[in-house]
mmCIF file of C-alpha atoms in Angstrom:
data_model
loop_
_atom_site.group_PDB
_atom_site.id
_atom_site.type_symbol
_atom_site.label_atom_id
_atom_site.label_comp_id
_atom_site.label_asym_id
_atom_site.label_seq_id
_atom_site.Cartn_x
_atom_site.Cartn_y
_atom_site.Cartn_z
ATOM 1 C CA MET A 22 -0.034 0.082 0.006
ATOM 2 C CA ASP A 23 1.182 3.251 -0.664
ATOM 3 C CA HIS A 24 1.882 5.486 2.731
ATOM 4 C CA ARG A 25 2.779 8.603 0.942
ATOM 5 C CA GLU A 26 1.191 11.552 1.851
ATOM 6 C CA PRO A 27 -1.456 12.797 -0.730
ATOM 7 C CA PRO A 28 -0.237 15.593 -2.420
ATOM 8 C CA ILE A 29 -2.291 18.680 -0.689
ATOM 9 C CA GLN A 30 -4.601 20.929 -3.542
ATOM 10 C CA SER A 31 -4.062 24.658 -3.595
ATOM 11 C CA PRO A 32 -6.943 26.814 -3.414
ATOM 12 C CA HIS A 33 -6.582 26.783 -7.514
ATOM 13 C CA GLY A 34 -7.173 23.063 -7.994
ATOM 14 C CA GLU A 35 -3.078 22.708 -8.655
ATOM 15 C CA SER A 36 -1.530 19.882 -6.950
ATOM 16 C CA GLU A 37 1.196 21.002 -4.198
ATOM 17 C CA ALA A 38 4.199 18.807 -2.875
ATOM 18 C CA PRO A 39 3.572 17.969 0.843
ATOM 19 C CA ILE A 40 5.482 20.609 3.442
ATOM 20 C CA SER A 41 8.158 18.220 5.528
ATOM 21 C CA ASP A 42 8.443 18.453 9.512
ATOM 22 C CA PHE A 43 11.750 20.283 9.313
ATOM 23 C CA ALA A 44 10.230 23.021 6.976
ATOM 24 C CA LYS A 45 7.434 23.499 8.975
ATOM 25 C CA HIS A 46 9.423 24.238 12.051
ATOM 26 C CA ARG A 47 12.035 26.239 10.173
ATOM 27 C CA PHE A 48 11.884 29.123 12.496
ATOM 28 C CA VAL A 49 12.120 27.253 15.694
ATOM 29 C CA VAL A 50 15.477 25.407 14.266
ATOM 30 C CA MET A 51 16.782 28.737 13.002
ATOM 31 C CA ILE A 52 16.119 30.250 16.625
ATOM 32 C CA ALA A 53 17.721 26.877 18.332
ATOM 33 C CA GLY A 54 20.579 26.692 15.915
ATOM 34 C CA SER A 55 21.554 30.416 16.274
ATOM 35 C CA ILE A 56 21.567 29.702 19.915
ATOM 36 C CA VAL A 57 23.684 26.385 19.798
ATOM 37 C CA ILE A 58 26.467 28.584 17.820
ATOM 38 C CA ALA A 59 26.442 31.482 20.216
ATOM 39 C CA LEU A 60 27.095 29.053 22.865
ATOM 40 C CA LEU A 61 29.933 27.147 20.567
ATOM 41 C CA LEU A 62 31.552 30.486 20.311
ATOM 42 C CA VAL A 63 31.359 31.620 24.096
ATOM 43 C CA VAL A 64 33.400 28.631 24.845
ATOM 44 C CA VAL A 65 35.803 28.882 22.264
ATOM 45 C CA SER A 66 36.545 32.285 23.350
ATOM 46 C CA MET A 67 36.719 31.834 26.925
ATOM 47 C CA GLN A 68 39.106 28.957 26.377
ATOM 48 C CA LEU A 69 41.513 31.251 24.171
ATOM 49 C CA TYR A 70 40.884 33.820 26.811
ATOM 50 C CA PHE A 71 42.261 31.217 29.571
ATOM 51 C CA SER A 72 44.662 29.323 27.609
ATOM 52 C CA SER A 73 46.334 32.297 26.120
ATOM 53 C CA GLY A 74 47.444 33.916 29.170
ATOM 54 C CA THR A 75 45.044 37.303 28.620
ATOM 55 C CA ALA A 76 43.109 36.536 32.109
ATOM 56 C CA GLN A 77 46.470 36.933 33.935
ATOM 57 C CA LEU A 78 46.657 40.777 32.361
ATOM 58 C CA ASP A 79 42.760 41.520 32.683
ATOM 59 C CA LEU A 80 42.145 43.503 35.712
ATOM 60 C CA SER A 81 38.863 44.622 34.815
ATOM 61 C CA ARG A 82 37.826 41.312 36.700
ATOM 62 C CA PRO A 83 36.003 41.474 40.212
ATOM 63 C CA GLY A 84 38.731 41.292 42.755
ATOM 64 C CA TYR A 85 41.332 43.518 41.300
ATOM 65 C CA LYS A 86 39.465 46.974 41.617
ATOM 66 C CA ALA A 87 41.544 48.172 44.453
ATOM 67 C CA VAL A 88 44.735 47.396 42.621
ATOM 68 C CA ARG A 89 43.856 49.051 39.289
ATOM 69 C CA ASP A 90 45.636 52.351 40.017
ATOM 70 C CA GLN A 91 49.107 50.590 40.367
ATOM 71 C CA LEU A 92 49.268 50.206 36.640
ATOM 72 C CA ARG A 93 51.434 52.019 34.670
ATOM 73 C CA THR A 94 50.204 53.484 31.358
ATOM 74 C CA GLU A 95 52.340 53.929 28.735
ATOM 75 C CA SER A 96 50.689 55.176 25.904
ATOM 76 C CA THR A 97 53.425 57.438 25.022
ATOM 77 C CA TYR A 98 56.679 55.952 25.160
ATOM 78 C CA ASP A 99 58.523 56.115 21.627
ATOM 79 C CA GLY A 100 61.628 54.367 22.314
ATOM 80 C CA PHE A 101 64.826 54.597 20.233
ATOM 81 C CA SER A 102 64.479 54.908 16.503
ATOM 82 C CA GLY A 103 65.273 51.950 14.256
ATOM 83 C CA SER A 104 66.437 54.393 11.348
ATOM 84 C CA GLY A 105 69.140 56.487 10.834
ATOM 85 C CA PRO A 106 72.543 57.096 11.147
ATOM 86 C CA ILE A 107 75.266 55.912 13.882
ATOM 87 C CA ASN A 108 77.027 58.506 15.418
ATOM 88 C CA GLU A 109 77.657 59.842 18.601
ATOM 89 C CA ALA A 110 74.307 61.705 19.158
ATOM 90 C CA ALA A 111 72.553 58.528 18.363
ATOM 91 C CA LEU A 112 74.749 56.166 20.931
ATOM 92 C CA LYS A 113 74.115 58.852 23.496
ATOM 93 C CA ASP A 114 70.386 58.824 22.933
ATOM 94 C CA PHE A 115 70.549 55.195 22.873
ATOM 95 C CA LYS A 116 72.195 54.997 26.287
ATOM 96 C CA GLU A 117 70.171 57.434 28.262
ATOM 97 C CA LEU A 118 67.091 55.629 26.761
ATOM 98 C CA TYR A 119 68.062 52.184 28.031
ATOM 99 C CA ASP A 120 70.175 53.048 31.433
ATOM 100 C CA LYS A 121 66.603 54.539 32.355
ATOM 101 C CA ARG A 122 64.628 51.545 31.757
ATOM 102 C CA ALA A 123 67.280 49.417 32.893
ATOM 103 C CA LYS A 124 67.179 50.869 36.109
ATOM 104 C CA ASP A 125 63.614 50.650 36.485
ATOM 105 C CA ALA A 126 64.133 46.966 35.589
ATOM 106 C CA SER A 127 66.676 46.322 38.086
ATOM 107 C CA ALA A 128 64.292 45.650 41.139
ATOM 108 C CA ASP A 129 63.686 42.033 41.856
ATOM 109 C CA ALA A 130 59.964 40.753 42.191
ATOM 110 C CA PHE A 131 58.277 37.614 42.771
ATOM 111 C CA ASP A 132 60.643 36.393 45.299
ATOM 112 C CA GLY A 133 59.381 33.360 47.570
ATOM 113 C CA ASP A 134 59.247 34.713 51.352
ATOM 114 C CA ALA A 135 55.819 36.057 50.513
ATOM 115 C CA LEU A 136 55.036 32.280 49.979
ATOM 116 C CA SER A 137 56.900 30.620 53.037
ATOM 117 C CA ASP A 138 54.963 28.617 55.499
ATOM 118 C CA LYS A 139 55.941 30.726 58.369
ATOM 119 C CA SER A 140 54.559 33.661 56.518
ATOM 120 C CA LEU A 141 51.163 32.185 56.029
ATOM 121 C CA GLY A 142 51.502 30.377 59.406
ATOM 122 C CA ILE A 143 50.983 27.022 58.269
ATOM 123 C CA ASP A 144 54.468 25.522 59.544
ATOM 124 C CA THR A 145 55.000 22.479 61.421
ATOM 125 C CA PRO A 146 54.458 23.193 65.216
ATOM 126 C CA VAL A 147 57.216 23.272 67.260
ATOM 127 C CA ALA A 148 57.009 20.506 69.625
ATOM 128 C CA GLN A 149 56.745 21.489 73.204
ATOM 129 C CA MET B 27 11.280 16.461 15.130
ATOM 130 C CA LYS B 28 11.859 14.844 18.042
ATOM 131 C CA ARG B 29 15.405 13.756 17.032
ATOM 132 C CA LEU B 30 15.983 17.249 16.782
ATOM 133 C CA ILE B 31 15.111 18.654 19.673
ATOM 134 C CA THR B 32 16.573 15.643 21.596
ATOM 135 C CA LEU B 33 20.411 15.915 19.417
ATOM 136 C CA LEU B 34 20.028 19.559 20.610
ATOM 137 C CA THR B 35 19.260 19.231 24.251
ATOM 138 C CA VAL B 36 22.351 16.812 24.362
ATOM 139 C CA VAL B 37 24.375 19.145 22.883
ATOM 140 C CA THR B 38 23.602 22.262 25.228
ATOM 141 C CA PHE B 39 24.066 19.663 27.675
ATOM 142 C CA VAL B 40 27.263 18.816 27.113
ATOM 143 C CA MET B 41 28.344 22.508 26.262
ATOM 144 C CA ALA B 42 26.943 23.290 29.459
ATOM 145 C CA SER B 43 28.761 20.846 31.456
ATOM 146 C CA LEU B 44 32.433 21.682 29.445
ATOM 147 C CA THR B 45 31.878 25.484 30.946
ATOM 148 C CA SER B 46 31.580 24.660 34.390
ATOM 149 C CA PHE B 47 35.059 23.552 35.581
ATOM 150 C CA ASP B 48 35.277 21.580 39.084
ATOM 151 C CA ALA B 49 38.699 20.986 40.350
ATOM 152 C CA ALA B 50 38.836 18.209 43.039
ATOM 153 C CA ALA B 51 41.824 18.366 45.341
ATOM 154 C CA GLN B 52 43.215 15.261 46.380
ATOM 155 C CA ASP B 53 45.453 15.042 49.750
ATOM 156 C CA THR B 54 48.814 13.628 48.788
ATOM 157 C CA SER B 55 51.231 14.507 51.678
ATOM 158 C CA VAL B 56 51.418 12.638 55.139
ATOM 159 C CA MET B 57 51.378 15.526 57.980
ATOM 160 C CA THR B 58 51.191 15.366 61.528
ATOM 161 C CA ASP B 59 47.753 16.075 63.067
ATOM 162 C CA ALA B 60 49.297 19.080 65.119
ATOM 163 C CA HIS B 61 50.385 20.196 61.630
ATOM 164 C CA ILE B 62 46.873 19.434 60.344
ATOM 165 C CA GLU B 63 45.374 21.430 63.296
ATOM 166 C CA ARG B 64 47.396 24.193 62.849
ATOM 167 C CA ILE B 65 46.785 24.653 59.304
ATOM 168 C CA ARG B 66 43.087 24.560 59.751
ATOM 169 C CA MET B 67 43.282 27.210 62.947
ATOM 170 C CA ASN B 68 45.655 29.532 60.640
ATOM 171 C CA CYS B 69 43.132 29.211 57.459
ATOM 172 C CA GLY B 70 41.486 31.895 57.436
ATOM 173 C CA ASP B 71 44.398 34.234 57.510
ATOM 174 C CA ALA B 72 46.308 32.071 55.348
ATOM 175 C CA GLN B 73 43.822 32.255 52.774
ATOM 176 C CA ALA B 74 43.485 36.147 53.159
ATOM 177 C CA THR B 75 47.158 36.569 52.644
ATOM 178 C CA LEU B 76 47.225 34.798 49.500
ATOM 179 C CA GLN B 77 44.333 36.714 48.153
ATOM 180 C CA ARG B 78 46.054 40.003 48.849
ATOM 181 C CA LEU B 79 49.311 38.305 47.021
ATOM 182 C CA HIS B 80 47.446 36.980 44.359
ATOM 183 C CA ALA B 81 45.738 40.723 43.955
ATOM 184 C CA SER B 82 48.923 42.420 44.305
ATOM 185 C CA ASP B 83 50.881 40.211 41.718
ATOM 186 C CA ALA B 84 48.479 41.222 38.860
ATOM 187 C CA PRO B 85 49.352 44.673 38.344
ATOM 188 C CA LEU B 86 53.420 43.487 39.065
ATOM 189 C CA ARG B 87 52.973 41.670 36.496
ATOM 190 C CA VAL B 88 51.497 43.620 33.837
ATOM 191 C CA ASN B 89 53.657 46.545 34.689
ATOM 192 C CA ARG B 90 57.068 44.141 34.735
ATOM 193 C CA GLY B 91 55.718 42.653 31.255
ATOM 194 C CA GLN B 92 55.331 46.145 29.936
ATOM 195 C CA LEU B 93 58.665 46.938 30.797
ATOM 196 C CA TYR B 94 60.613 43.989 29.579
ATOM 197 C CA ASP B 95 58.723 44.017 26.508
ATOM 198 C CA SER B 96 59.390 47.945 25.719
ATOM 199 C CA ILE B 97 63.159 46.957 26.557
ATOM 200 C CA SER B 98 62.898 44.262 23.886
ATOM 201 C CA THR B 99 60.925 45.998 20.912
ATOM 202 C CA LYS B 100 61.759 49.889 21.640
ATOM 203 C CA LEU B 101 64.939 49.405 22.331
ATOM 204 C CA MET B 102 67.104 46.356 21.528
ATOM 205 C CA THR B 103 65.452 45.471 18.587
ATOM 206 C CA ARG B 104 65.547 48.734 17.247
ATOM 207 C CA LEU B 105 69.281 49.315 17.885
ATOM 208 C CA ASN B 106 69.806 45.968 16.621
ATOM 209 C CA SER B 107 68.283 46.822 13.260
ATOM 210 C CA ARG B 108 69.615 50.152 12.814
ATOM 211 C CA LEU B 109 73.380 48.793 13.303
ATOM 212 C CA VAL B 110 72.807 46.185 10.399
ATOM 213 C CA ILE B 111 70.997 48.597 8.053
ATOM 214 C CA ASN B 112 74.325 51.028 8.777
ATOM 215 C CA LYS B 113 76.173 47.707 8.350
ATOM 216 C CA LEU B 114 78.131 47.537 11.710
ATOM 217 C CA ASP B 115 78.644 44.195 13.623
ATOM 218 C CA ALA B 116 75.426 43.560 16.038
ATOM 219 C CA SER B 117 76.049 39.877 16.202
ATOM 220 C CA VAL B 118 76.619 39.866 20.159
ATOM 221 C CA LEU B 119 73.751 42.211 20.660
ATOM 222 C CA VAL B 120 71.499 40.143 18.367
ATOM 223 C CA LYS B 121 72.629 36.971 20.520
ATOM 224 C CA ILE B 122 72.083 38.554 23.794
ATOM 225 C CA THR B 123 68.675 40.049 22.210
ATOM 226 C CA SER B 124 67.337 36.318 21.053
ATOM 227 C CA GLU B 125 68.534 34.838 24.683
ATOM 228 C CA TYR B 126 66.278 37.990 26.285
ATOM 229 C CA ASP B 127 63.558 37.133 24.244
ATOM 230 C CA LYS B 128 63.215 33.259 25.186
ATOM 231 C CA ALA B 129 63.826 34.154 28.990
ATOM 232 C CA LEU B 130 60.725 37.048 28.145
ATOM 233 C CA SER B 131 58.633 34.101 26.881
ATOM 234 C CA SER B 132 59.696 31.929 29.581
ATOM 235 C CA PHE B 133 58.475 34.384 32.126
ATOM 236 C CA ARG B 134 54.768 34.803 30.496
ATOM 237 C CA THR B 135 54.672 30.978 30.533
ATOM 238 C CA ASN B 136 55.696 30.459 33.920
ATOM 239 C CA TYR B 137 53.487 33.499 35.360
ATOM 240 C CA LYS B 138 50.555 31.688 33.639
ATOM 241 C CA LYS B 139 51.308 28.144 35.388
ATOM 242 C CA TYR B 140 51.491 29.998 38.988
ATOM 243 C CA ASP B 141 48.960 32.372 38.255
ATOM 244 C CA ASP B 142 46.535 29.126 37.724
ATOM 245 C CA GLN B 143 47.732 27.270 40.471
ATOM 246 C CA MET B 144 47.436 30.303 42.591
ATOM 247 C CA SER B 145 43.631 30.143 41.743
ATOM 248 C CA ALA B 146 43.234 26.959 42.406
ATOM 249 C CA VAL B 147 44.364 26.802 45.901
ATOM 250 C CA LEU B 148 42.272 30.085 46.558
ATOM 251 C CA SER B 149 39.242 27.674 45.555
ATOM 252 C CA ILE B 150 40.562 24.801 48.136
ATOM 253 C CA ASP B 151 38.478 24.796 51.309
ATOM 254 C CA CYS B 152 41.266 24.880 53.427
ATOM 255 C CA ARG B 153 39.449 23.714 56.724
ATOM 256 C CA ARG B 154 38.501 20.879 54.525
ATOM 257 C CA GLN B 155 41.213 19.735 52.986
ATOM 258 C CA PRO B 156 44.304 20.854 54.849
ATOM 259 C CA VAL B 157 46.616 18.788 53.395
ATOM 260 C CA ALA B 158 45.583 19.544 49.946
ATOM 261 C CA PHE B 159 45.647 23.287 50.449
ATOM 262 C CA TYR B 160 48.897 22.719 51.889
ATOM 263 C CA ASP B 161 50.337 20.817 49.176
ATOM 264 C CA GLY B 162 48.469 23.446 46.743
ATOM 265 C CA VAL B 163 50.352 26.079 48.446
ATOM 266 C CA ALA B 164 54.050 24.610 47.871
ATOM 267 C CA SER B 165 53.538 23.537 44.567
ATOM 268 C CA ALA B 166 52.478 27.771 44.145
ATOM 269 C CA ARG B 167 55.637 28.200 45.688
ATOM 270 C CA GLN B 168 57.653 26.350 43.569
ATOM 271 C CA LEU B 169 56.363 27.712 40.510
ATOM 272 C CA ARG B 170 56.899 31.572 41.616
ATOM 273 C CA GLY B 171 60.286 30.765 42.545
ATOM 274 C CA ALA B 172 60.352 29.737 38.305
ATOM 275 C CA VAL B 173 59.037 33.196 37.691
ATOM 276 C CA HIS B 174 61.584 34.725 40.070
ATOM 277 C CA GLY B 175 63.931 32.669 38.123
ATOM 278 C CA ASP B 176 63.353 34.135 35.314
ATOM 279 C CA VAL B 177 63.073 37.562 36.593
ATOM 280 C CA SER B 178 66.707 37.397 37.528
ATOM 281 C CA GLU B 179 67.751 35.798 34.098
ATOM 282 C CA LEU B 180 65.842 39.326 32.445
ATOM 283 C CA ARG B 181 67.860 41.069 34.756
ATOM 284 C CA ARG B 182 71.231 39.868 34.008
ATOM 285 C CA LEU B 183 70.288 39.837 30.435
ATOM 286 C CA ILE B 184 69.820 43.341 30.641
ATOM 287 C CA VAL B 185 73.211 44.240 32.283
ATOM 288 C CA ASP B 186 74.951 41.919 29.747
ATOM 289 C CA TYR B 187 73.327 44.336 26.902
ATOM 290 C CA GLN B 188 74.618 47.243 28.390
ATOM 291 C CA LYS B 189 77.951 46.113 28.896
ATOM 292 C CA ALA B 190 77.615 44.652 25.278
ATOM 293 C CA PHE B 191 76.642 48.144 23.983
ATOM 294 C CA ASP B 192 78.692 50.472 26.182
ATOM 295 C CA GLU B 193 81.693 48.181 24.696
ATOM 296 C CA PHE B 194 80.633 48.854 21.089
ATOM 297 C CA SER B 195 79.983 52.079 21.517
ATOM 298 C CA LEU B 196 83.882 52.584 23.054
ATOM 299 C CA GLN B 197 84.786 50.655 19.993
ATOM 300 C CA TYR B 198 82.839 52.706 17.426
ATOM 301 C CA LYS B 199 83.986 55.755 19.305
ATOM 302 C CA SER B 200 87.835 54.936 18.511
ATOM 303 C CA HIS B 201 87.385 53.460 15.072
ATOM 304 C CA LEU B 202 85.562 57.141 14.451
ATOM 305 C CA THR B 203 88.362 58.660 15.996
ATOM 306 C CA GLY B 204 90.948 56.754 14.077
ATOM 307 C CA LYS B 205 89.549 57.722 10.950
ATOM 308 C CA GLU B 206 89.131 61.463 12.061
ATOM 309 C CA LYS B 207 93.082 61.544 12.667
ATOM 310 C CA GLY B 208 93.855 59.488 9.483
ATOM 311 C CA VAL B 209 92.267 62.443 7.588
#
């Protein structure tokens, strides 16, 4: 026996192909598909945010409000020019720029004392 | 249609579970009861100290990162290319610059590992898991040591470049003086 849906008759008496379920619900499918794609992109971008190291540099996150004013903004530092002759003036210019930066970088950072067991109060108790 | 809705539900569930990260800490060290009790007692203060340290590390990382990056891109690289353009021997300076860039890359990688570990330690409930907390802090200390090592290496290379530049500068000036006398 033939189980195909009978052709739909149009108002003008012509036969039309039956409409599939997908076609009937295409608006819902479009909305659902958009949500799925958006969620996928969110997952990918969050993964990139954490894996690339950007998260460590992002001080707009909650918990860093108190330390944001410690940031040094350097929008106007031009550095040494990469083109031009090499003469005494250029060498002197470079030395001044470099010595200043080297002085800023001479301070130590990230030493381990702050994380010692004693400073955190989690060292082995002394036997009494 | 039902199959499509089922498929979409499964995909949504899988993605929702991917976005939630649950790190379960495992107890590994063997510690005395007195030590464990001490950790529990000082848990609150220790976490507060770690929180403050974690927050203060962030601007330090950003400031130092900017400083080290500007030394590489706006000073070292530019001088090296200017010397090469003027057909001068920059091989020593280029070699130090290359080592500096490697150390800078290592600094960035190691800091990321250290920061991830600190975040993990801060999420441990030290009253319920004192041993895991202690092990986490030990691991963070080791990783901070690696970052400190990178900072020391960068400082050393900055000084080496300074010395190499001073030497080059001296030789170039005497070469110029020699040329003037020859004329």
